[in-house]
PDB file of C-alpha atoms in Angstrom:
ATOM      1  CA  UNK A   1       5.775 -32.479  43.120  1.00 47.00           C
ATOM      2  CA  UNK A   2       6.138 -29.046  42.935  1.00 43.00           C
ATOM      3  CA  UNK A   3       9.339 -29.421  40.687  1.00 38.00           C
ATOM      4  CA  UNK A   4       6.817 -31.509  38.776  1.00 40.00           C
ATOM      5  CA  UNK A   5       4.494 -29.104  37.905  1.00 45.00           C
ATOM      6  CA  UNK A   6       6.940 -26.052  37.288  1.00 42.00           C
ATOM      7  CA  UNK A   7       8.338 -28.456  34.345  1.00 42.00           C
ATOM      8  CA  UNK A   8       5.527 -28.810  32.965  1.00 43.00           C
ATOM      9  CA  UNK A   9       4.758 -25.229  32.740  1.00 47.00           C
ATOM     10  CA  UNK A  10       7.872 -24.058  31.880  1.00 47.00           C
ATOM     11  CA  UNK A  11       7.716 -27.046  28.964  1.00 46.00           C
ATOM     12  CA  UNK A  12       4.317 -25.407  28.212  1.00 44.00           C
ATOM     13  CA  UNK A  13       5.919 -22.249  27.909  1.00 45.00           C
ATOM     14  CA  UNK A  14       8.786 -23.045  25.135  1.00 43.00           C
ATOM     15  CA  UNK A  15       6.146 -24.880  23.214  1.00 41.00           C
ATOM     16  CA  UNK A  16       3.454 -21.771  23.055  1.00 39.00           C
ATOM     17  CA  UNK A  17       5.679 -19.117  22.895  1.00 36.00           C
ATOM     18  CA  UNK A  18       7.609 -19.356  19.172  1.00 36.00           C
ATOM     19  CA  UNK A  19       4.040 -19.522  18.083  1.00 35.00           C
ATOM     20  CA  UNK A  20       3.792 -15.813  18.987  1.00 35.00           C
ATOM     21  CA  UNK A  21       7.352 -15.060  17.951  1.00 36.00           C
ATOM     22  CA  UNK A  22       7.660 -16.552  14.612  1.00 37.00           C
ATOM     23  CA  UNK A  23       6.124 -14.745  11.881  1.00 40.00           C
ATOM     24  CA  UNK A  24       3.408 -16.005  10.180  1.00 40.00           C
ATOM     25  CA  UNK A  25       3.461 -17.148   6.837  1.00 42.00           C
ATOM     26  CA  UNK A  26      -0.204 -17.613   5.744  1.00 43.00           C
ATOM     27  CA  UNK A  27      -1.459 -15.992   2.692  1.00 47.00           C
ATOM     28  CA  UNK A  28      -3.753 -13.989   4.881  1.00 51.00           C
ATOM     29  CA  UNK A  29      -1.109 -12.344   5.790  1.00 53.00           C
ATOM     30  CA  UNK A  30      -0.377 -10.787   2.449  1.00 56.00           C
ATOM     31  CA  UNK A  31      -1.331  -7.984   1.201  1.00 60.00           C
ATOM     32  CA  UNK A  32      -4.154  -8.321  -1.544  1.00 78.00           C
ATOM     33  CA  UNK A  33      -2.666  -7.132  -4.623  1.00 80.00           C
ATOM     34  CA  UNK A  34      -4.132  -6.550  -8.265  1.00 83.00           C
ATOM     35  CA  UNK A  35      -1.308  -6.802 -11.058  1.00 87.00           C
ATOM     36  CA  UNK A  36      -2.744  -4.541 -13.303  1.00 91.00           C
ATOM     37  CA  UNK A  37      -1.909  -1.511 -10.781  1.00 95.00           C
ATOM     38  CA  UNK A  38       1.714  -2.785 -10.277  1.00 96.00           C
ATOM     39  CA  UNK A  39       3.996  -0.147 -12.207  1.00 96.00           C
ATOM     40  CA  UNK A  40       4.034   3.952 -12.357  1.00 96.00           C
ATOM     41  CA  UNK A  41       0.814   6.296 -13.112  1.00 96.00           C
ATOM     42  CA  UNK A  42       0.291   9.533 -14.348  1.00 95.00           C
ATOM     43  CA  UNK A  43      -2.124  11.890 -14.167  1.00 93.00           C
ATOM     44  CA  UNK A  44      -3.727  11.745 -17.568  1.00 94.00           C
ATOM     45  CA  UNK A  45      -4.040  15.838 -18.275  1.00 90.00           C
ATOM     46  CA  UNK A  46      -2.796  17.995 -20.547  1.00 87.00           C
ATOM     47  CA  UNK A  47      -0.858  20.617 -18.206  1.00 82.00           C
ATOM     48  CA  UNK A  48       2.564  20.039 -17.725  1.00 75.00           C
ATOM     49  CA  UNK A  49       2.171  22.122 -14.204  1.00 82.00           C
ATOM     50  CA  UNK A  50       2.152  19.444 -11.372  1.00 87.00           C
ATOM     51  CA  UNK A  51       0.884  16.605 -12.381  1.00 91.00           C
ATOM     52  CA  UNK A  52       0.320  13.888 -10.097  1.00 91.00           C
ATOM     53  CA  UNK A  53       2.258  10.418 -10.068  1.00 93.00           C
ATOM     54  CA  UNK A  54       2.112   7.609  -8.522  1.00 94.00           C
ATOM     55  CA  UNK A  55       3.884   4.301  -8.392  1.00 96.00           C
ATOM     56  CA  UNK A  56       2.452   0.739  -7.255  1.00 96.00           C
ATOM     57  CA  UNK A  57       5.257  -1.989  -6.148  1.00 96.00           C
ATOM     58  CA  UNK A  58       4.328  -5.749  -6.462  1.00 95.00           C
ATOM     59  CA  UNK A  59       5.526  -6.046  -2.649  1.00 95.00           C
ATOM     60  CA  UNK A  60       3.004  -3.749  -1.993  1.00 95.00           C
ATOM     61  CA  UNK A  61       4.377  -0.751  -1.226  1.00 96.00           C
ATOM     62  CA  UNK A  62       4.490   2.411  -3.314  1.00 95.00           C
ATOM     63  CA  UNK A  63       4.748   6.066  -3.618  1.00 94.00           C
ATOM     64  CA  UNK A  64       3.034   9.208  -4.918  1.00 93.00           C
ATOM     65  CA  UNK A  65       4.425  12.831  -6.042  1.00 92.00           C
ATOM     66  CA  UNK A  66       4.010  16.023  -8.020  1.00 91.00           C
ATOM     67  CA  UNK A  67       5.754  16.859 -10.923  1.00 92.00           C
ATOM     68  CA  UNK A  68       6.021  20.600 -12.415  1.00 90.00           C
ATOM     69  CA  UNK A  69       7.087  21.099 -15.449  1.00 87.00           C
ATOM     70  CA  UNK A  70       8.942  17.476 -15.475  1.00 87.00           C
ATOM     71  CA  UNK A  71      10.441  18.077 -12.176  1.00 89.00           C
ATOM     72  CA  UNK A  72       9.667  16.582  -8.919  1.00 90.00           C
ATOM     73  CA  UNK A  73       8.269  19.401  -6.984  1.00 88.00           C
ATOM     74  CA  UNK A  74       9.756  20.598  -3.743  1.00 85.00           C
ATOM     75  CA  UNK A  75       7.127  18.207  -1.049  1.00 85.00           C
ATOM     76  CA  UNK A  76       9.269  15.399  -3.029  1.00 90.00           C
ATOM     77  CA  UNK A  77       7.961  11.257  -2.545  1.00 92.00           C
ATOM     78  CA  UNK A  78       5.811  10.336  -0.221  1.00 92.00           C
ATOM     79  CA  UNK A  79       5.498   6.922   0.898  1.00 93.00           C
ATOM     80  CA  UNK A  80       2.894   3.942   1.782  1.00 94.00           C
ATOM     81  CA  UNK A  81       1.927   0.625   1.470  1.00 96.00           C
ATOM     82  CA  UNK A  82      -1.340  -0.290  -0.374  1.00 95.00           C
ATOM     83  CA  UNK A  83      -3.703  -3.287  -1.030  1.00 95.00           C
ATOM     84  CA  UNK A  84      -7.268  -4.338  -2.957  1.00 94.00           C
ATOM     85  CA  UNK A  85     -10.133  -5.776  -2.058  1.00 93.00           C
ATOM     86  CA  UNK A  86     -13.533  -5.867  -4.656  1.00 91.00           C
ATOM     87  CA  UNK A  87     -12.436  -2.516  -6.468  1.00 94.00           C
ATOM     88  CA  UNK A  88     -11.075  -0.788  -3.454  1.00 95.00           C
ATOM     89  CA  UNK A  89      -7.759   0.236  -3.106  1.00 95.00           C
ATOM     90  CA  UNK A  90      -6.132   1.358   0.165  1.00 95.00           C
ATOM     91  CA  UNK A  91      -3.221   3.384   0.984  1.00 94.00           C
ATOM     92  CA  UNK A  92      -1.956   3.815   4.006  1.00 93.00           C
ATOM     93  CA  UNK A  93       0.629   6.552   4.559  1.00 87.00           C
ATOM     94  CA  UNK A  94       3.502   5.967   7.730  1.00 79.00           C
ATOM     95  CA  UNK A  95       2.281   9.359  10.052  1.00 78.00           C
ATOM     96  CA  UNK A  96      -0.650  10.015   7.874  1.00 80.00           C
ATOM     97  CA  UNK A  97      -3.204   7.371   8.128  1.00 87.00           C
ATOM     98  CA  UNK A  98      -4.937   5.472   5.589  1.00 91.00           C
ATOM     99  CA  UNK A  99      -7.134   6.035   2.932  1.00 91.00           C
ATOM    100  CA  UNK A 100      -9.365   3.601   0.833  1.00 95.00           C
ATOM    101  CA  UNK A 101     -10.886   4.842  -2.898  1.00 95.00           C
ATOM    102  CA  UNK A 102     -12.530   3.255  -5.562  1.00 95.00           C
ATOM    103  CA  UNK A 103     -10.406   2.235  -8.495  1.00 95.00           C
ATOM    104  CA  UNK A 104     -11.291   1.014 -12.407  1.00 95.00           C
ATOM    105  CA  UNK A 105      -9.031   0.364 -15.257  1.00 94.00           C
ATOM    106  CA  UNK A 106     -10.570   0.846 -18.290  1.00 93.00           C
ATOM    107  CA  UNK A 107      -9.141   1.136 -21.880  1.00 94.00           C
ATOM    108  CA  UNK A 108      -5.743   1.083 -20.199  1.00 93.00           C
ATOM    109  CA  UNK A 109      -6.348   4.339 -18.442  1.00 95.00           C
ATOM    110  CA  UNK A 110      -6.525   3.856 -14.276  1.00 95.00           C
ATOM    111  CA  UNK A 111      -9.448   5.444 -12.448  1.00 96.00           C
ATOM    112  CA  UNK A 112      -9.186   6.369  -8.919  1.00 95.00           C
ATOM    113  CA  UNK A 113     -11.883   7.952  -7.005  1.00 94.00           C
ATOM    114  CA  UNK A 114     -12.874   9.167  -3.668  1.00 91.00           C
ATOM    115  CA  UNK A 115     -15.499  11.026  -2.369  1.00 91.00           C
ATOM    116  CA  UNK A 116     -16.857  13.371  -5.772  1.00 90.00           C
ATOM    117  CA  UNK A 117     -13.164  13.781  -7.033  1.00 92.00           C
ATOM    118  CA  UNK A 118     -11.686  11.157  -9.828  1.00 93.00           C
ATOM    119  CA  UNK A 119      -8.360  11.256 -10.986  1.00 92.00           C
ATOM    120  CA  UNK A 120      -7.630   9.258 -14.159  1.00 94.00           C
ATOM    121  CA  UNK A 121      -3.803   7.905 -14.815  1.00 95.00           C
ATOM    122  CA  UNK A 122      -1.758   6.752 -17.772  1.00 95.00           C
ATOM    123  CA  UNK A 123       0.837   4.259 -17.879  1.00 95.00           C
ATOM    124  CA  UNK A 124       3.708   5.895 -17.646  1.00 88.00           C
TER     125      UNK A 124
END
């Protein structure tokens, strides 16, 4: 009886536990992405001393730097993944947490803002 009921378990077992070691592959899984911010931004000013870029990845991931004078500055790329939801974006940053701003496009231009500060981007 005993050999029974270990079967069972262990039979229990191998059915529960590829549910919890296969990935998922819902669509809630997925990062919420808006096309229109899939491609490479900058900062829509007229000094050519470090302006900021950024670029958003379809796969949801993406990067941000300065350039001065047309040259990455010396900080180089940093990295992140980012999603939307309802005119939010977030970004969150490997070792440096995440961070979630308002965003518009308008008139082609990109609007990001957060806290009293917006930045507005071109299409590169």
């Amino acid at each position: 009886k005993e050999y029974s009921i270990m079967k069972k378990v262990l039979f229990m077992m191998a059915m529960i536990l590829p549910m919890f070691i296969l990935p998922s592959c819902s669509k809630d899984d997925e990062p919420n992405i808006d096309g229109q911010l899939v491609g490479i931004w900058e900062e829509d000013t007229n000094s050519e001393w470090e302006v900021f870029c950024i670029e958003l990845k379809e796969d949801g991931t993406g990067c941000q730097w300065a350039e001065d004078y047309g040259e990455i500055d010396e900080y180089g790329k940093s990295y992140f993944a980012w999603s939307t939801s309802g005119g939010k974006i977030t970004v969150i940053h490997e070792n440096d947490g995440s961070m979630t701003m308002d965003y518009a496009i308008r008139n082609g231009k990109l609007y990001v803002s957060y806290e009293d500060e917006t930045i507005t981007y071109v299409k590169k």
